[in-house]
mmCIF file of C-alpha atoms in Angstrom:
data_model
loop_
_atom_site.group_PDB
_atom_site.id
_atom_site.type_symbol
_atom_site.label_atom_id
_atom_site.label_comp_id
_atom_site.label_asym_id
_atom_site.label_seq_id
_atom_site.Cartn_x
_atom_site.Cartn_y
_atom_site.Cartn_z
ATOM 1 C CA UNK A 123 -185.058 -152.307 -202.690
ATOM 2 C CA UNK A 124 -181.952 -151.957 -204.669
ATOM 3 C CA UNK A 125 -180.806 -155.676 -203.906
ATOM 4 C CA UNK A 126 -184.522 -156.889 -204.584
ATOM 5 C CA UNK A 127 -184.387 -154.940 -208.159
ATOM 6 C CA UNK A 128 -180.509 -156.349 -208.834
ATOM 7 C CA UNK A 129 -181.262 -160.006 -207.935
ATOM 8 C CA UNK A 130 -184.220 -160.273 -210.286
ATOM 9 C CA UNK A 131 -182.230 -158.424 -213.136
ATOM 10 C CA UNK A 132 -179.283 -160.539 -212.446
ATOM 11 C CA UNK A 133 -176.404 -159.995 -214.375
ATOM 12 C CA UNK A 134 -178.029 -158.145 -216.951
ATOM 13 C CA UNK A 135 -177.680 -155.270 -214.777
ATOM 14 C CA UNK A 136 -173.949 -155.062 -215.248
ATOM 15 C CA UNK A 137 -173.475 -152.642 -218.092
ATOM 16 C CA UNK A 138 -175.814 -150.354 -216.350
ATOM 17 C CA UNK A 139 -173.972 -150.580 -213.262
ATOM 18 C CA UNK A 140 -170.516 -150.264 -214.736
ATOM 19 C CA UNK A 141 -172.102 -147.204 -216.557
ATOM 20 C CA UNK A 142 -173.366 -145.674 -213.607
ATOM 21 C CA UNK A 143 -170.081 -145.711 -212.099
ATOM 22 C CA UNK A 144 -168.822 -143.346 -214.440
ATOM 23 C CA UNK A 145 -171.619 -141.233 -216.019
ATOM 24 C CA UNK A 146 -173.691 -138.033 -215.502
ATOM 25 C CA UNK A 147 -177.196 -138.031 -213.006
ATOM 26 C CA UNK A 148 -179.131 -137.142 -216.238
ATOM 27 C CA UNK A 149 -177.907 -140.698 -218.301
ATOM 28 C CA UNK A 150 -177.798 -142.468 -215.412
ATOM 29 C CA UNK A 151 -181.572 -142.143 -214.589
ATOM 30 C CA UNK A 152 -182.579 -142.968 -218.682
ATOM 31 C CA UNK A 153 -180.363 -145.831 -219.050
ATOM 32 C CA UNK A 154 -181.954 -147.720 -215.214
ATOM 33 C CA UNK A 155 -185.350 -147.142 -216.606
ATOM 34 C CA UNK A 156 -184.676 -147.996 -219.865
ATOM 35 C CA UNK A 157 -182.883 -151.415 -218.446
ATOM 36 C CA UNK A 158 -186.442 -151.618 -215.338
ATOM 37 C CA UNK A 159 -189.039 -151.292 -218.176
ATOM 38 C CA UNK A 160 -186.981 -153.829 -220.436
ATOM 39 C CA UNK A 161 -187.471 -156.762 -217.613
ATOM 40 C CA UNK A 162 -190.764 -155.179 -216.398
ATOM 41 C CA UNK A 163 -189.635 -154.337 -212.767
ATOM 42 C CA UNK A 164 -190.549 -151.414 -210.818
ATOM 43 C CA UNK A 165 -189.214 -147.966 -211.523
ATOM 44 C CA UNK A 166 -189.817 -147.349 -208.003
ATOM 45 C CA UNK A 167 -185.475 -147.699 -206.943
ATOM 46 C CA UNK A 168 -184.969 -145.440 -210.311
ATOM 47 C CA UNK A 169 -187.922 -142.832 -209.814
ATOM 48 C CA UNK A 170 -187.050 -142.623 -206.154
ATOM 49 C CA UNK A 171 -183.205 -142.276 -205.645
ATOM 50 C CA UNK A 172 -180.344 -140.191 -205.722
ATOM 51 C CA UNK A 173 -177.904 -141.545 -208.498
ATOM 52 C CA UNK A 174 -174.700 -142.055 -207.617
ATOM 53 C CA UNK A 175 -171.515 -144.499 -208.398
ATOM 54 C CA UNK A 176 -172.232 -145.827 -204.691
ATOM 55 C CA UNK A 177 -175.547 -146.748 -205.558
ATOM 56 C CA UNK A 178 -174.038 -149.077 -208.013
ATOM 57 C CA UNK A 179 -171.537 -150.224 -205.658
ATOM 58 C CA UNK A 180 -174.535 -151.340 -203.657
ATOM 59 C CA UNK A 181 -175.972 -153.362 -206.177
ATOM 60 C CA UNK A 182 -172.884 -155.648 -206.945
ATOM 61 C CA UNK A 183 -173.187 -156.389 -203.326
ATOM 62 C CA UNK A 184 -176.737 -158.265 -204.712
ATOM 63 C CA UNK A 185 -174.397 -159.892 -207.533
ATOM 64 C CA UNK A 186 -171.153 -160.652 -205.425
ATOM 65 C CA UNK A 187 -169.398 -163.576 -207.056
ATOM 66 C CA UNK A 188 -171.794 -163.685 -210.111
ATOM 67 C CA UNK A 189 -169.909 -160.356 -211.162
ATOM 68 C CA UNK A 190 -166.519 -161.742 -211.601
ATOM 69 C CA UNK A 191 -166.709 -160.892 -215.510
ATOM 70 C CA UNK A 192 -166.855 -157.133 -214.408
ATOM 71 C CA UNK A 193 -163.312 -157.137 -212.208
ATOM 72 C CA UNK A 194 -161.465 -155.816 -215.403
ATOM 73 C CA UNK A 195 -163.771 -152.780 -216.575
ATOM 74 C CA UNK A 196 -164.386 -151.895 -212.698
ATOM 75 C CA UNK A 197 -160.075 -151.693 -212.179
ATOM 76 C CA UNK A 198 -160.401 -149.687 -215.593
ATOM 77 C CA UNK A 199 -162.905 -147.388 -214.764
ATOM 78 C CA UNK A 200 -161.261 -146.987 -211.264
ATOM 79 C CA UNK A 201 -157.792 -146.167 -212.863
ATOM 80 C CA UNK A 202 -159.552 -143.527 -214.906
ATOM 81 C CA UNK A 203 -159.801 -141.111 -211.578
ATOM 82 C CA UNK A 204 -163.040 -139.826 -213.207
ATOM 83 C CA UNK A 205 -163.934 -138.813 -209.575
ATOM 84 C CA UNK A 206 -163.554 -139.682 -205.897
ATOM 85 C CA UNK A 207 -167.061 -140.989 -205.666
ATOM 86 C CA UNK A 208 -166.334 -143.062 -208.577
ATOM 87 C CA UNK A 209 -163.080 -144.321 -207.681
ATOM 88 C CA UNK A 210 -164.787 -145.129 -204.081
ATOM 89 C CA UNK A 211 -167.527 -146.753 -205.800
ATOM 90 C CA UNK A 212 -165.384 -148.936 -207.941
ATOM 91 C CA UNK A 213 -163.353 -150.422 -204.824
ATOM 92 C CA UNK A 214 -166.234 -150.609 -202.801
ATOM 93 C CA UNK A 215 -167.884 -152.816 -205.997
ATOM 94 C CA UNK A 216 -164.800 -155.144 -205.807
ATOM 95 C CA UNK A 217 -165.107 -155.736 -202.575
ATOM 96 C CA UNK A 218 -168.412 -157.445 -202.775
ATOM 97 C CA UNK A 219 -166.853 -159.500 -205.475
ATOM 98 C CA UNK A 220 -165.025 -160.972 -203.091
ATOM 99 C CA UNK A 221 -161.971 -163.463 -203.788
ATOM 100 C CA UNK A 222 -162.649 -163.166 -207.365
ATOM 101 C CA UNK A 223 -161.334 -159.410 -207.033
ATOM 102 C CA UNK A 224 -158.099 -160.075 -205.953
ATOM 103 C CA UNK A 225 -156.461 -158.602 -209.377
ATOM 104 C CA UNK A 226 -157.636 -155.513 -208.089
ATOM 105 C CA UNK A 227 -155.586 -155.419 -204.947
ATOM 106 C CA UNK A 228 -152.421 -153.947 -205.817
ATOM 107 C CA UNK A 229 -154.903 -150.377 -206.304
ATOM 108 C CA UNK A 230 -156.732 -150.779 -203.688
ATOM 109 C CA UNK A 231 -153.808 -151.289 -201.487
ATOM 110 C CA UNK A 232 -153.046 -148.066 -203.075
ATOM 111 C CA UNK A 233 -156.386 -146.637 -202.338
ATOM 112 C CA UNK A 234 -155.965 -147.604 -198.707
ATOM 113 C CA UNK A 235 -153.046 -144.721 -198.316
ATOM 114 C CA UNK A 236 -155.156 -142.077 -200.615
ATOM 115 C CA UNK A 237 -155.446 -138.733 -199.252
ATOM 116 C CA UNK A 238 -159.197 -139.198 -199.368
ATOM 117 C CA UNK A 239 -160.201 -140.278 -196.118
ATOM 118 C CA UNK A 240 -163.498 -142.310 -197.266
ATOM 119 C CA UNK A 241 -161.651 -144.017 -200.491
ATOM 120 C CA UNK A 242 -158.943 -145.216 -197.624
ATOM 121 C CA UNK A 243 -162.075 -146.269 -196.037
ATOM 122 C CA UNK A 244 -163.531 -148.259 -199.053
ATOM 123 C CA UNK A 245 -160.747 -149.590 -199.468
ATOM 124 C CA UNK A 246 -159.356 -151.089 -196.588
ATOM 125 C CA UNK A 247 -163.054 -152.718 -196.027
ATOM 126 C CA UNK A 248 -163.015 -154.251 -199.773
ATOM 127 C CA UNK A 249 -159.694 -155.941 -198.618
ATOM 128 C CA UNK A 250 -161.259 -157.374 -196.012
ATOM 129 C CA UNK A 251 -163.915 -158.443 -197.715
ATOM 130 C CA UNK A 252 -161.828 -159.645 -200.963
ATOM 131 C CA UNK A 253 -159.536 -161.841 -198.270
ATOM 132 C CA UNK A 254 -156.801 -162.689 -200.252
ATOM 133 C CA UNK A 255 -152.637 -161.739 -200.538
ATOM 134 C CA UNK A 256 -152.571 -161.722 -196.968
ATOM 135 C CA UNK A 257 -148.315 -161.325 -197.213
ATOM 136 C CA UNK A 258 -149.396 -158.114 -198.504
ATOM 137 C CA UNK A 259 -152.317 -156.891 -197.037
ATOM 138 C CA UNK A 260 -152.566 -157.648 -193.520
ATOM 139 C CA UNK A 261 -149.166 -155.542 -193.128
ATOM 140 C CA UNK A 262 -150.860 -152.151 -194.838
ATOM 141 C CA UNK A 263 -154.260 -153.525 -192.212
ATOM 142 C CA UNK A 264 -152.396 -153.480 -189.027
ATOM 143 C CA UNK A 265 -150.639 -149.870 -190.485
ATOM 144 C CA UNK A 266 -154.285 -148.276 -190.920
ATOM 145 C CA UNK A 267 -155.090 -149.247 -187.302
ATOM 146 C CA UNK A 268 -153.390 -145.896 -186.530
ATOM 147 C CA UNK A 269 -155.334 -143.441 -189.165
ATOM 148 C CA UNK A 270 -156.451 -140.612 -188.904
ATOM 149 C CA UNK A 271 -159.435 -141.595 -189.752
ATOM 150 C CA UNK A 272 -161.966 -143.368 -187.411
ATOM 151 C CA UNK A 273 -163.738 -144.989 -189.782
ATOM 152 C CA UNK A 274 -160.394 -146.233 -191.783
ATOM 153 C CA UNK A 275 -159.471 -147.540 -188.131
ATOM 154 C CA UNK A 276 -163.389 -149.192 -188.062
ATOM 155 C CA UNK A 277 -162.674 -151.240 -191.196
ATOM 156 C CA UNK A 278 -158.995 -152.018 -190.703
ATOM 157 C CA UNK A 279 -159.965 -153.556 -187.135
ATOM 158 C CA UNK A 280 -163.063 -155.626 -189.100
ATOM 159 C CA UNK A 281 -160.513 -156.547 -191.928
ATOM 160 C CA UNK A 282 -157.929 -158.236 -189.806
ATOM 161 C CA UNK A 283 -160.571 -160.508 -188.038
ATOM 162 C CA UNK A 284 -161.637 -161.390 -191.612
ATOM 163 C CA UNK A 285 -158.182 -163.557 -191.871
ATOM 164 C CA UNK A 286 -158.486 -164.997 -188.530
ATOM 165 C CA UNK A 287 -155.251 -166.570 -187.244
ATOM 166 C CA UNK A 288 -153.292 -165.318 -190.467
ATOM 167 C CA UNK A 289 -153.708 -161.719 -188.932
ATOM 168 C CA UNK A 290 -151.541 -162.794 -185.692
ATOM 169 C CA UNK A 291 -148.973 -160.275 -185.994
ATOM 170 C CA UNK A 292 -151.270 -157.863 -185.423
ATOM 171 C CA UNK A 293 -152.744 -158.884 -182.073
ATOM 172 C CA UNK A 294 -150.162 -156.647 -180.715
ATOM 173 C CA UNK A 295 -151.632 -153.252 -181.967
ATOM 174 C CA UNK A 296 -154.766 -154.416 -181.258
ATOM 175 C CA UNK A 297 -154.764 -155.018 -178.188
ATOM 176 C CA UNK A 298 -153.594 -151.255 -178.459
ATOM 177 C CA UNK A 299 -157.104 -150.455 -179.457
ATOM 178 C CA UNK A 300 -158.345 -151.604 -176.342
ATOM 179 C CA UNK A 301 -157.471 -148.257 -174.529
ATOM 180 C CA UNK A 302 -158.799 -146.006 -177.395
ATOM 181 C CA UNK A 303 -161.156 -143.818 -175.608
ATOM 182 C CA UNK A 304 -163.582 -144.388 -178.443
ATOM 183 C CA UNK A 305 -166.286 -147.607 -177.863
ATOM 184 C CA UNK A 306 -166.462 -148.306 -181.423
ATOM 185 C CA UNK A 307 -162.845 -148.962 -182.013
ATOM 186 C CA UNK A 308 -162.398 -150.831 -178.548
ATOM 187 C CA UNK A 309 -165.681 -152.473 -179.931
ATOM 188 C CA UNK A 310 -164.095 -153.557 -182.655
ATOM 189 C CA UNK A 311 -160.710 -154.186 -181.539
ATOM 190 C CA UNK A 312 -161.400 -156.868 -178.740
ATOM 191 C CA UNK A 313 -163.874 -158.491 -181.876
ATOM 192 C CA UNK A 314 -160.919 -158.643 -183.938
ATOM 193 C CA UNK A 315 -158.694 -160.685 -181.296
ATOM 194 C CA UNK A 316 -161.506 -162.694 -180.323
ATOM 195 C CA UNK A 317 -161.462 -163.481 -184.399
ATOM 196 C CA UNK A 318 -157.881 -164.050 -184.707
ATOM 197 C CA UNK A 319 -156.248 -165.542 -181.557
ATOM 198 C CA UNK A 320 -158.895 -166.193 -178.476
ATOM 199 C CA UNK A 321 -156.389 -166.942 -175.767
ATOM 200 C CA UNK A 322 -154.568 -163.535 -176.525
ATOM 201 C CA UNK A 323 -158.079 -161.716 -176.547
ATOM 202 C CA UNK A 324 -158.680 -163.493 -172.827
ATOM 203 C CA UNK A 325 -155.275 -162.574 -171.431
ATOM 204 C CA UNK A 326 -156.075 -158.749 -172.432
ATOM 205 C CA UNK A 327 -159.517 -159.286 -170.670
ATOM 206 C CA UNK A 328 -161.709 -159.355 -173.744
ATOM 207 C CA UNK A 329 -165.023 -161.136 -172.563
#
């Protein structure tokens, strides 16, 4: 629903998004059905939902690339540490920019070594996702293969098979993976060689 709602708004639904990243439940829920009842959508999403800054991260996953203007405020309102959900929710946003985030990855590489397990998380995935710097990124990737956290190790894993054959150097501690005694990160591990360097996946009897 909340992609449906975003694609038909478009763009317009930027200032309301950037705005939900940082404000209270109570203006949140009058400024999305002020902005629904302006372009005569359904109030259903607004009426319905639990208002939150990763709500709005969702959306600009509906806007991706078309959201490039909004890079600046969302490394702004990110740098403002209003709150963990809101600092998640602004590196989870530029990640579904995409490439047109990569001014933001000097804090989310910072993000990616946060105390807060689920902003490492966010984090590490948006890098992925924004797939740029590799010089500087797939190092800090191949590091979070060890965290503490299994899903840090999840997106890390899923990251490095973003950059294909750039992420070589970190075959090695993924074939690591292999012998985790969890299936998910074995899962994703042997996807990850198979994305970055087939023969080595085959010789550590990925199928």
């Amino acid at each position: 629903v909340v992609d449906e709602v975003i694609r038909q708004i478009g763009t317009n639904a930027i200032p309301t998004l950037l705005h939900m990243l940082r404000a209270h439940d109570s203006k949140l829920k009058l400024a999305l059905l002020r902005l629904s009842n302006k372009h005569d959508f359904t109030s259903m999403w607004v009426h319905s939902s639990i208002f939150s800054p990763w709500q709005a991260a969702t959306a600009f996953h509906a806007l991706g690339a078309n959201a490039s203007n909004a890079v600046p405020r969302l490394i702004q309102i990110y740098r403002d540490k209003i709150c963990s959900d809101s600092q998640g929710g602004c590196a989870e946003a530029l990640g579904w920019i995409g490439p047109a985030a990569s001014e933001a990855i000097p804090d989310l590489m910072s993000a990616a070594t946060n105390s807060d397990k689920t902003l490492r998380a966010v984090a590490v995935e948006a890098l992925g996702h924004i797939h740029a710097e590799p010089e500087m990124v797939l190092p800090l990737l191949t590091k979070s293969l060890q965290d503490s956290s299994v899903r840090v190790r999840l997106g890390a894993a899923s990251s490095l098979a973003a950059f294909g054959s750039e992420a070589k150097a970190a075959v090695p501690a993924l074939a690591q993976l292999l012998a985790d005694p969890l299936p998910s990160i074995r899962t994703n591990a042997a996807a990850a060689l198979q994305a970055i360097d087939p023969e080595a996946a085959a010789k550590a009897g990925v199928k």
